[in-house]
Every structure is written in structure tokens, then in C-alpha cells.
Amino acid sequence: MMMLFVIALAAAPPPAKVDPCNGSDTRSMAQCMDGKIGRATARLKHYRAVAFNRFHGEGAGQDAATAKALENSAVSADAYRTTYCDAVYQQWIEGSIRYAMHQGCTLRLIDRETHDIWSDFLSYIDSTPPLLPEPKPTP
């Protein structure tokens, strides 16, 4: 009987990954999401810097106008993300979920911008390998 249990246990699929931010209390979930947002923000800054450096300077492949436009777009993207996610917060102002909704919005937009930078400035239309790996949603 024990042998059947061991075989069944070994054949069972691995447990599904559980998002650690789906905790049991608001405070721990918020702290977890703050950690995700911090990691996503650091990655976004890195992808922005690599994209900027690709175009900054003199010589072949350098384009000061694109580098400046990337700098300007970062300021605009940060302002848009703040304003947009503040609107999400306002929509949920009456509920205790308002902060979680704001954090989810912030993380989603940071991840989206990171992917857009990768797609538009760090990868190529031919078979040239991208400068950085394709970013996946922040774990």
C-alpha cells in the first residue's frame, strides 16, 4: 500500500507556482508588490541605459537625436505611469483594494515599457542577437 502512495506521489505533477504576493494580509501583499516594483524599476533603468548608450556619442551606429528622444520619453513615461495609476487608485478609493490596484497598474506599465524598449531599441529586425534578453513579466 505504501508503495502505491510513493508511486502516486512521484507521478503527480509539481505543484503550481504560487505568487508570493497573494498572501493572507494586505500589509504582506503590499510589501511583496513593492519588492516586485523595485526589481521591475531596476530592470527598466538598466534597459533604458543600454538603449541610451547604444545611440549616445559619436561614430557609426550613434544617433544623438535618438538618444535625446529616449531621455525625453523616459520622463514622459514616468509621468504617464504616475498619472494613469493614480487614476486607477482614485477609481478604487472607497475600497481597501485601492493600493493593490495601484501597485498592479504600476508593475504592469513598468514591464510593458521595458518590453517596448527591448523591442524598439535593443533588438534588431534581422538575425542579429538583441543587446539584452527579452524581458518577461516581473516574477
CSV table of N, CA and C in Angstrom, one decimal:
chain,number,residue,atom,x,y,z
A,1,MET,N,0.8,-1.2,0.0
A,1,MET,CA,0.0,0.0,0.0
A,1,MET,C,0.9,1.3,0.0
A,2,MET,N,1.9,1.2,0.8
A,2,MET,CA,2.8,2.4,0.9
A,2,MET,C,3.5,2.6,-0.4
A,3,MET,N,3.8,1.5,-1.1
A,3,MET,CA,4.5,1.6,-2.4
A,3,MET,C,3.6,2.3,-3.4
A,4,LEU,N,2.3,2.1,-3.4
A,4,LEU,CA,1.4,2.8,-4.3
A,4,LEU,C,1.3,4.3,-4.0
A,5,PHE,N,1.4,4.6,-2.8
A,5,PHE,CA,1.4,6.0,-2.4
A,5,PHE,C,2.6,6.7,-2.9
A,6,VAL,N,3.8,6.1,-2.8
A,6,VAL,CA,5.0,6.6,-3.2
A,6,VAL,C,5.0,6.8,-4.7
A,7,ILE,N,4.5,5.8,-5.4
A,7,ILE,CA,4.4,5.9,-6.9
A,7,ILE,C,3.5,7.0,-7.3
A,8,ALA,N,2.4,7.1,-6.7
A,8,ALA,CA,1.4,8.2,-7.0
A,8,ALA,C,2.0,9.5,-6.7
A,9,LEU,N,2.7,9.7,-5.6
A,9,LEU,CA,3.3,10.9,-5.3
A,9,LEU,C,4.4,11.3,-6.3
A,10,ALA,N,5.2,10.3,-6.7
A,10,ALA,CA,6.2,10.6,-7.7
A,10,ALA,C,5.7,11.0,-9.1
A,11,ALA,N,4.5,10.4,-9.4
A,11,ALA,CA,3.9,10.7,-10.7
A,11,ALA,C,3.1,11.9,-10.7
A,12,ALA,N,2.8,12.5,-9.6
A,12,ALA,CA,2.0,13.7,-9.5
A,12,ALA,C,2.7,14.9,-10.1
A,13,PRO,N,2.0,15.8,-10.8
A,13,PRO,CA,2.7,16.9,-11.4
A,13,PRO,C,3.2,17.8,-10.2
A,14,PRO,N,4.2,18.6,-10.5
A,14,PRO,CA,4.8,19.5,-9.5
A,14,PRO,C,3.7,20.5,-9.1
A,15,PRO,N,3.7,21.0,-7.9
A,15,PRO,CA,2.7,22.0,-7.5
A,15,PRO,C,2.8,23.2,-8.3
A,16,ALA,N,1.7,23.9,-8.6
A,16,ALA,CA,1.7,25.1,-9.4
A,16,ALA,C,2.5,26.2,-8.6
A,17,LYS,N,3.2,27.0,-9.3
A,17,LYS,CA,3.9,28.1,-8.7
A,17,LYS,C,2.8,29.1,-8.1
A,18,VAL,N,3.0,29.5,-6.9
A,18,VAL,CA,2.1,30.4,-6.2
A,18,VAL,C,2.7,31.7,-6.2
A,19,ASP,N,2.0,32.7,-6.6
A,19,ASP,CA,2.5,34.1,-6.5
A,19,ASP,C,2.6,34.5,-5.0
A,20,PRO,N,3.9,34.7,-4.5
A,20,PRO,CA,4.0,35.1,-3.1
A,20,PRO,C,3.3,36.3,-2.7
A,21,CYS,N,2.9,37.2,-3.7
A,21,CYS,CA,2.2,38.4,-3.3
A,21,CYS,C,0.7,38.2,-3.1
A,22,ASN,N,0.3,37.0,-3.3
A,22,ASN,CA,-1.1,36.7,-3.0
A,22,ASN,C,-1.2,36.1,-1.6
A,23,GLY,N,-0.7,36.9,-0.6
A,23,GLY,CA,-0.7,36.5,0.8
A,23,GLY,C,-2.0,36.5,1.5
A,24,SER,N,-1.9,36.5,2.8
A,24,SER,CA,-3.1,36.4,3.6
A,24,SER,C,-3.5,37.8,4.2
A,25,ASP,N,-2.6,38.7,4.2
A,25,ASP,CA,-2.9,40.0,4.7
A,25,ASP,C,-2.4,41.1,3.8
A,26,THR,N,-3.1,42.2,3.9
A,26,THR,CA,-2.8,43.4,3.0
A,26,THR,C,-1.4,43.9,3.1
A,27,ARG,N,-0.9,44.0,4.3
A,27,ARG,CA,0.5,44.5,4.5
A,27,ARG,C,1.5,43.7,3.9
A,28,SER,N,1.5,42.4,4.1
A,28,SER,CA,2.5,41.5,3.5
A,28,SER,C,2.4,41.5,1.9
A,29,MET,N,1.1,41.5,1.4
A,29,MET,CA,1.0,41.6,0.0
A,29,MET,C,1.5,42.9,-0.6
A,30,ALA,N,1.3,44.0,0.1
A,30,ALA,CA,1.8,45.3,-0.4
A,30,ALA,C,3.3,45.3,-0.3
A,31,GLN,N,3.9,44.8,0.7
A,31,GLN,CA,5.4,44.7,0.8
A,31,GLN,C,6.0,43.8,-0.3
A,32,CYS,N,5.3,42.7,-0.6
A,32,CYS,CA,5.8,41.9,-1.7
A,32,CYS,C,5.7,42.6,-3.0
A,33,MET,N,4.6,43.3,-3.3
A,33,MET,CA,4.5,44.0,-4.5
A,33,MET,C,5.5,45.2,-4.6
A,34,ASP,N,5.8,45.8,-3.5
A,34,ASP,CA,6.8,46.8,-3.5
A,34,ASP,C,8.1,46.3,-3.9
A,35,GLY,N,8.4,45.0,-3.5
A,35,GLY,CA,9.7,44.4,-3.9
A,35,GLY,C,9.7,44.1,-5.4
A,36,LYS,N,8.5,43.6,-5.9
A,36,LYS,CA,8.4,43.4,-7.4
A,36,LYS,C,8.6,44.7,-8.2
A,37,ILE,N,7.9,45.7,-7.7
A,37,ILE,CA,8.1,47.0,-8.4
A,37,ILE,C,9.5,47.5,-8.3
A,38,GLY,N,10.2,47.3,-7.2
A,38,GLY,CA,11.6,47.7,-7.1
A,38,GLY,C,12.5,47.0,-8.1
A,39,ARG,N,12.2,45.6,-8.2
A,39,ARG,CA,13.0,44.8,-9.2
A,39,ARG,C,12.7,45.3,-10.6
A,40,ALA,N,11.4,45.5,-10.9
A,40,ALA,CA,11.0,45.9,-12.3
A,40,ALA,C,11.6,47.3,-12.6
A,41,THR,N,11.6,48.2,-11.7
A,41,THR,CA,12.1,49.5,-11.9
A,41,THR,C,13.6,49.5,-12.2
A,42,ALA,N,14.3,48.6,-11.4
A,42,ALA,CA,15.8,48.5,-11.6
A,42,ALA,C,16.1,47.9,-13.0
A,43,ARG,N,15.3,46.9,-13.4
A,43,ARG,CA,15.4,46.4,-14.8
A,43,ARG,C,15.1,47.4,-15.8
A,44,LEU,N,14.0,48.2,-15.7
A,44,LEU,CA,13.7,49.2,-16.6
A,44,LEU,C,14.8,50.2,-16.8
A,45,LYS,N,15.4,50.7,-15.6
A,45,LYS,CA,16.5,51.6,-15.7
A,45,LYS,C,17.7,51.0,-16.5
A,46,HIS,N,18.0,49.7,-16.3
A,46,HIS,CA,19.1,49.1,-17.0
A,46,HIS,C,18.8,49.0,-18.5
A,47,TYR,N,17.6,48.7,-18.9
A,47,TYR,CA,17.2,48.6,-20.3
A,47,TYR,C,17.3,50.0,-20.9
A,48,ARG,N,16.8,51.0,-20.2
A,48,ARG,CA,16.8,52.4,-20.7
A,48,ARG,C,18.3,52.8,-20.9
A,49,ALA,N,19.2,52.5,-19.9
A,49,ALA,CA,20.6,52.9,-20.0
A,49,ALA,C,21.3,52.2,-21.2
A,50,VAL,N,21.0,50.9,-21.4
A,50,VAL,CA,21.6,50.2,-22.5
A,50,VAL,C,21.1,50.8,-23.9
A,51,ALA,N,19.8,51.1,-23.9
A,51,ALA,CA,19.3,51.7,-25.2
A,51,ALA,C,19.9,53.1,-25.4
A,52,PHE,N,20.0,53.9,-24.4
A,52,PHE,CA,20.5,55.2,-24.5
A,52,PHE,C,22.0,55.1,-25.0
A,53,ASN,N,22.8,54.2,-24.3
A,53,ASN,CA,24.2,54.1,-24.7
A,53,ASN,C,24.4,53.6,-26.1
A,54,ARG,N,23.4,52.9,-26.6
A,54,ARG,CA,23.5,52.4,-28.0
A,54,ARG,C,23.6,53.6,-29.0
A,55,PHE,N,22.9,54.6,-28.6
A,55,PHE,CA,22.7,55.7,-29.6
A,55,PHE,C,23.5,57.0,-29.2
A,56,HIS,N,24.0,57.0,-28.0
A,56,HIS,CA,24.7,58.2,-27.5
A,56,HIS,C,26.2,58.2,-28.0
A,57,GLY,N,26.6,59.4,-28.3
A,57,GLY,CA,28.0,59.5,-28.7
A,57,GLY,C,28.3,59.8,-30.2
A,58,GLU,N,29.4,59.5,-30.6
A,58,GLU,CA,29.8,59.8,-32.0
A,58,GLU,C,30.2,58.5,-32.7
A,59,GLY,N,30.2,58.5,-34.0
A,59,GLY,CA,30.6,57.3,-34.7
A,59,GLY,C,29.5,56.5,-35.3
A,60,ALA,N,29.9,55.4,-35.9
A,60,ALA,CA,28.9,54.5,-36.6
A,60,ALA,C,27.9,54.0,-35.5
A,61,GLY,N,26.6,54.0,-35.9
A,61,GLY,CA,25.6,53.5,-35.1
A,61,GLY,C,25.1,54.5,-34.0
A,62,GLN,N,25.8,55.6,-33.9
A,62,GLN,CA,25.4,56.6,-32.9
A,62,GLN,C,24.5,57.6,-33.5
A,63,ASP,N,23.5,58.0,-32.7
A,63,ASP,CA,22.5,58.9,-33.1
A,63,ASP,C,22.0,59.8,-31.9
A,64,ALA,N,22.6,61.0,-31.8
A,64,ALA,CA,22.3,61.8,-30.6
A,64,ALA,C,20.9,62.2,-30.6
A,65,ALA,N,20.2,62.4,-31.7
A,65,ALA,CA,18.8,62.7,-31.7
A,65,ALA,C,17.9,61.6,-31.1
A,66,THR,N,18.3,60.4,-31.4
A,66,THR,CA,17.5,59.2,-30.8
A,66,THR,C,17.8,59.1,-29.3
A,67,ALA,N,19.1,59.3,-29.0
A,67,ALA,CA,19.4,59.3,-27.5
A,67,ALA,C,18.6,60.3,-26.8
A,68,LYS,N,18.6,61.5,-27.3
A,68,LYS,CA,17.8,62.6,-26.6
A,68,LYS,C,16.3,62.3,-26.5
A,69,ALA,N,15.8,61.7,-27.6
A,69,ALA,CA,14.4,61.4,-27.6
A,69,ALA,C,14.1,60.3,-26.6
A,70,LEU,N,15.0,59.3,-26.4
A,70,LEU,CA,14.9,58.3,-25.4
A,70,LEU,C,14.9,58.9,-24.0
A,71,GLU,N,15.7,59.8,-23.8
A,71,GLU,CA,15.7,60.5,-22.5
A,71,GLU,C,14.4,61.2,-22.2
A,72,ASN,N,13.9,61.9,-23.2
A,72,ASN,CA,12.6,62.6,-23.1
A,72,ASN,C,11.5,61.6,-22.9
A,73,SER,N,11.5,60.5,-23.6
A,73,SER,CA,10.4,59.5,-23.5
A,73,SER,C,10.4,58.9,-22.1
A,74,ALA,N,11.6,58.8,-21.4
A,74,ALA,CA,11.6,58.2,-20.1
A,74,ALA,C,10.9,59.1,-19.1
A,75,VAL,N,11.1,60.4,-19.3
A,75,VAL,CA,10.4,61.4,-18.4
A,75,VAL,C,8.9,61.4,-18.6
A,76,SER,N,8.5,61.3,-19.9
A,76,SER,CA,7.1,61.3,-20.2
A,76,SER,C,6.5,60.0,-19.7
A,77,ALA,N,7.2,58.9,-19.9
A,77,ALA,CA,6.6,57.6,-19.5
A,77,ALA,C,6.5,57.5,-18.0
A,78,ASP,N,7.4,58.0,-17.2
A,78,ASP,CA,7.3,58.1,-15.8
A,78,ASP,C,6.1,58.9,-15.4
A,79,ALA,N,5.9,60.1,-16.0
A,79,ALA,CA,4.8,60.9,-15.7
A,79,ALA,C,3.5,60.3,-16.1
A,80,TYR,N,3.4,59.6,-17.2
A,80,TYR,CA,2.2,58.9,-17.6
A,80,TYR,C,1.8,57.8,-16.7
A,81,ARG,N,2.8,57.0,-16.3
A,81,ARG,CA,2.6,55.9,-15.4
A,81,ARG,C,2.0,56.4,-14.0
A,82,THR,N,2.6,57.5,-13.5
A,82,THR,CA,2.2,58.0,-12.2
A,82,THR,C,0.7,58.5,-12.4
A,83,THR,N,0.5,59.3,-13.4
A,83,THR,CA,-0.9,59.9,-13.6
A,83,THR,C,-1.9,58.8,-13.8
A,84,TYR,N,-1.6,57.8,-14.7
A,84,TYR,CA,-2.5,56.8,-15.0
A,84,TYR,C,-2.9,55.9,-13.8
A,85,CYS,N,-1.8,55.5,-13.1
A,85,CYS,CA,-2.0,54.6,-12.0
A,85,CYS,C,-2.7,55.3,-10.8
A,86,ASP,N,-2.4,56.6,-10.7
A,86,ASP,CA,-3.2,57.5,-9.7
A,86,ASP,C,-4.7,57.5,-10.0
A,87,ALA,N,-5.0,57.5,-11.3
A,87,ALA,CA,-6.4,57.4,-11.7
A,87,ALA,C,-7.0,56.1,-11.3
A,88,VAL,N,-6.2,55.0,-11.5
A,88,VAL,CA,-6.7,53.7,-11.0
A,88,VAL,C,-6.9,53.7,-9.5
A,89,TYR,N,-6.0,54.2,-8.8
A,89,TYR,CA,-6.2,54.4,-7.3
A,89,TYR,C,-7.5,55.1,-7.0
A,90,GLN,N,-7.7,56.2,-7.7
A,90,GLN,CA,-8.9,57.0,-7.4
A,90,GLN,C,-10.1,56.3,-7.7
A,91,GLN,N,-10.1,55.5,-8.8
A,91,GLN,CA,-11.3,54.7,-9.1
A,91,GLN,C,-11.7,53.7,-8.0
A,92,TRP,N,-10.7,53.2,-7.2
A,92,TRP,CA,-10.9,52.3,-6.2
A,92,TRP,C,-10.8,52.9,-4.8
A,93,ILE,N,-10.9,54.2,-4.7
A,93,ILE,CA,-10.6,55.0,-3.5
A,93,ILE,C,-11.5,54.5,-2.3
A,94,GLU,N,-12.7,54.0,-2.6
A,94,GLU,CA,-13.6,53.6,-1.5
A,94,GLU,C,-13.2,52.2,-0.9
A,95,GLY,N,-12.4,51.5,-1.6
A,95,GLY,CA,-12.1,50.1,-1.1
A,95,GLY,C,-10.7,49.9,-0.6
A,96,SER,N,-10.5,48.9,0.2
A,96,SER,CA,-9.2,48.6,0.7
A,96,SER,C,-8.3,48.0,-0.4
A,97,ILE,N,-8.8,47.7,-1.5
A,97,ILE,CA,-8.0,47.2,-2.6
A,97,ILE,C,-7.3,48.3,-3.4
A,98,ARG,N,-7.6,49.5,-3.1
A,98,ARG,CA,-7.0,50.6,-3.9
A,98,ARG,C,-5.5,50.6,-4.1
A,99,TYR,N,-4.8,50.3,-3.0
A,99,TYR,CA,-3.3,50.3,-3.1
A,99,TYR,C,-2.9,49.1,-3.9
A,100,ALA,N,-3.5,48.0,-3.8
A,100,ALA,CA,-3.1,46.8,-4.6
A,100,ALA,C,-3.4,47.1,-6.1
A,101,MET,N,-4.5,47.7,-6.4
A,101,MET,CA,-4.8,48.0,-7.8
A,101,MET,C,-3.8,49.0,-8.3
A,102,HIS,N,-3.4,50.0,-7.5
A,102,HIS,CA,-2.3,50.9,-7.9
A,102,HIS,C,-1.0,50.2,-8.2
A,103,GLN,N,-0.6,49.4,-7.3
A,103,GLN,CA,0.6,48.6,-7.4
A,103,GLN,C,0.6,47.7,-8.7
A,104,GLY,N,-0.5,47.0,-8.9
A,104,GLY,CA,-0.6,46.2,-10.1
A,104,GLY,C,-0.5,47.0,-11.4
A,105,CYS,N,-1.1,48.1,-11.4
A,105,CYS,CA,-1.0,49.0,-12.5
A,105,CYS,C,0.4,49.5,-12.8
A,106,THR,N,1.1,49.9,-11.7
A,106,THR,CA,2.5,50.4,-11.8
A,106,THR,C,3.4,49.3,-12.3
A,107,LEU,N,3.3,48.1,-11.8
A,107,LEU,CA,4.1,47.0,-12.2
A,107,LEU,C,3.8,46.6,-13.7
A,108,ARG,N,2.6,46.6,-14.1
A,108,ARG,CA,2.2,46.2,-15.5
A,108,ARG,C,2.8,47.3,-16.5
A,109,LEU,N,2.7,48.6,-16.1
A,109,LEU,CA,3.2,49.6,-17.0
A,109,LEU,C,4.7,49.6,-17.1
A,110,ILE,N,5.4,49.3,-16.0
A,110,ILE,CA,6.8,49.3,-16.0
A,110,ILE,C,7.3,48.1,-16.9
A,111,ASP,N,6.6,46.9,-16.7
A,111,ASP,CA,7.0,45.8,-17.5
A,111,ASP,C,6.7,46.0,-19.0
A,112,ARG,N,5.6,46.7,-19.3
A,112,ARG,CA,5.3,47.0,-20.7
A,112,ARG,C,6.3,47.9,-21.3
A,113,GLU,N,6.7,49.0,-20.6
A,113,GLU,CA,7.7,49.9,-21.1
A,113,GLU,C,9.0,49.2,-21.3
A,114,THR,N,9.4,48.3,-20.4
A,114,THR,CA,10.7,47.6,-20.5
A,114,THR,C,10.7,46.8,-21.8
A,115,HIS,N,9.6,46.1,-22.0
A,115,HIS,CA,9.5,45.3,-23.2
A,115,HIS,C,9.5,46.1,-24.5
A,116,ASP,N,8.8,47.3,-24.4
A,116,ASP,CA,8.8,48.2,-25.6
A,116,ASP,C,10.2,48.7,-25.9
A,117,ILE,N,11.0,49.0,-24.9
A,117,ILE,CA,12.3,49.5,-25.1
A,117,ILE,C,13.1,48.4,-25.7
A,118,TRP,N,13.0,47.2,-25.2
A,118,TRP,CA,13.7,46.0,-25.8
A,118,TRP,C,13.3,45.8,-27.3
A,119,SER,N,12.0,45.8,-27.5
A,119,SER,CA,11.5,45.6,-28.9
A,119,SER,C,12.0,46.7,-29.9
A,120,ASP,N,11.9,47.9,-29.5
A,120,ASP,CA,12.2,49.0,-30.4
A,120,ASP,C,13.7,49.4,-30.5
A,121,PHE,N,14.4,49.2,-29.4
A,121,PHE,CA,15.8,49.8,-29.4
A,121,PHE,C,16.9,48.8,-29.1
A,122,LEU,N,16.6,47.6,-28.5
A,122,LEU,CA,17.6,46.7,-28.1
A,122,LEU,C,17.6,45.4,-28.9
A,123,SER,N,16.6,45.2,-29.8
A,123,SER,CA,16.6,44.1,-30.7
A,123,SER,C,16.7,44.6,-32.1
A,124,TYR,N,16.9,43.7,-33.0
A,124,TYR,CA,17.1,44.0,-34.4
A,124,TYR,C,16.1,43.3,-35.3
A,125,ILE,N,15.9,43.9,-36.5
A,125,ILE,CA,14.9,43.3,-37.4
A,125,ILE,C,15.5,42.1,-38.2
A,126,ASP,N,16.8,41.9,-38.2
A,126,ASP,CA,17.4,40.8,-38.8
A,126,ASP,C,17.8,39.7,-37.8
A,127,SER,N,18.7,38.9,-38.1
A,127,SER,CA,19.1,37.8,-37.2
A,127,SER,C,20.1,38.2,-36.1
A,128,THR,N,20.5,39.5,-36.1
A,128,THR,CA,21.4,40.0,-35.0
A,128,THR,C,20.8,39.7,-33.7
A,129,PRO,N,21.6,39.2,-32.8
A,129,PRO,CA,21.0,38.9,-31.4
A,129,PRO,C,20.7,40.3,-30.7
A,130,PRO,N,19.7,40.3,-29.9
A,130,PRO,CA,19.4,41.5,-29.1
A,130,PRO,C,20.5,41.8,-28.1
A,131,LEU,N,20.6,43.1,-27.8
A,131,LEU,CA,21.6,43.5,-26.8
A,131,LEU,C,21.3,43.0,-25.4
A,132,LEU,N,20.1,42.8,-25.1
A,132,LEU,CA,19.7,42.2,-23.8
A,132,LEU,C,18.6,41.2,-24.0
A,133,PRO,N,18.4,40.3,-23.1
A,133,PRO,CA,17.3,39.3,-23.3
A,133,PRO,C,15.9,39.9,-23.3
A,134,GLU,N,15.0,39.2,-23.9
A,134,GLU,CA,13.6,39.7,-23.9
A,134,GLU,C,13.1,39.7,-22.5
A,135,PRO,N,12.6,40.8,-22.0
A,135,PRO,CA,12.1,40.8,-20.6
A,135,PRO,C,10.8,40.1,-20.5
A,136,LYS,N,10.6,39.3,-19.5
A,136,LYS,CA,9.4,38.7,-19.2
A,136,LYS,C,8.7,39.4,-18.1
A,137,PRO,N,7.5,39.2,-17.8
A,137,PRO,CA,6.8,39.9,-16.6
A,137,PRO,C,7.6,39.6,-15.4
A,138,THR,N,7.7,40.6,-14.5
A,138,THR,CA,8.5,40.6,-13.3
A,138,THR,C,7.9,39.5,-12.4
A,139,PRO,N,8.7,38.6,-11.9
A,139,PRO,CA,8.2,37.5,-11.0
A,139,PRO,C,8.1,38.0,-9.6
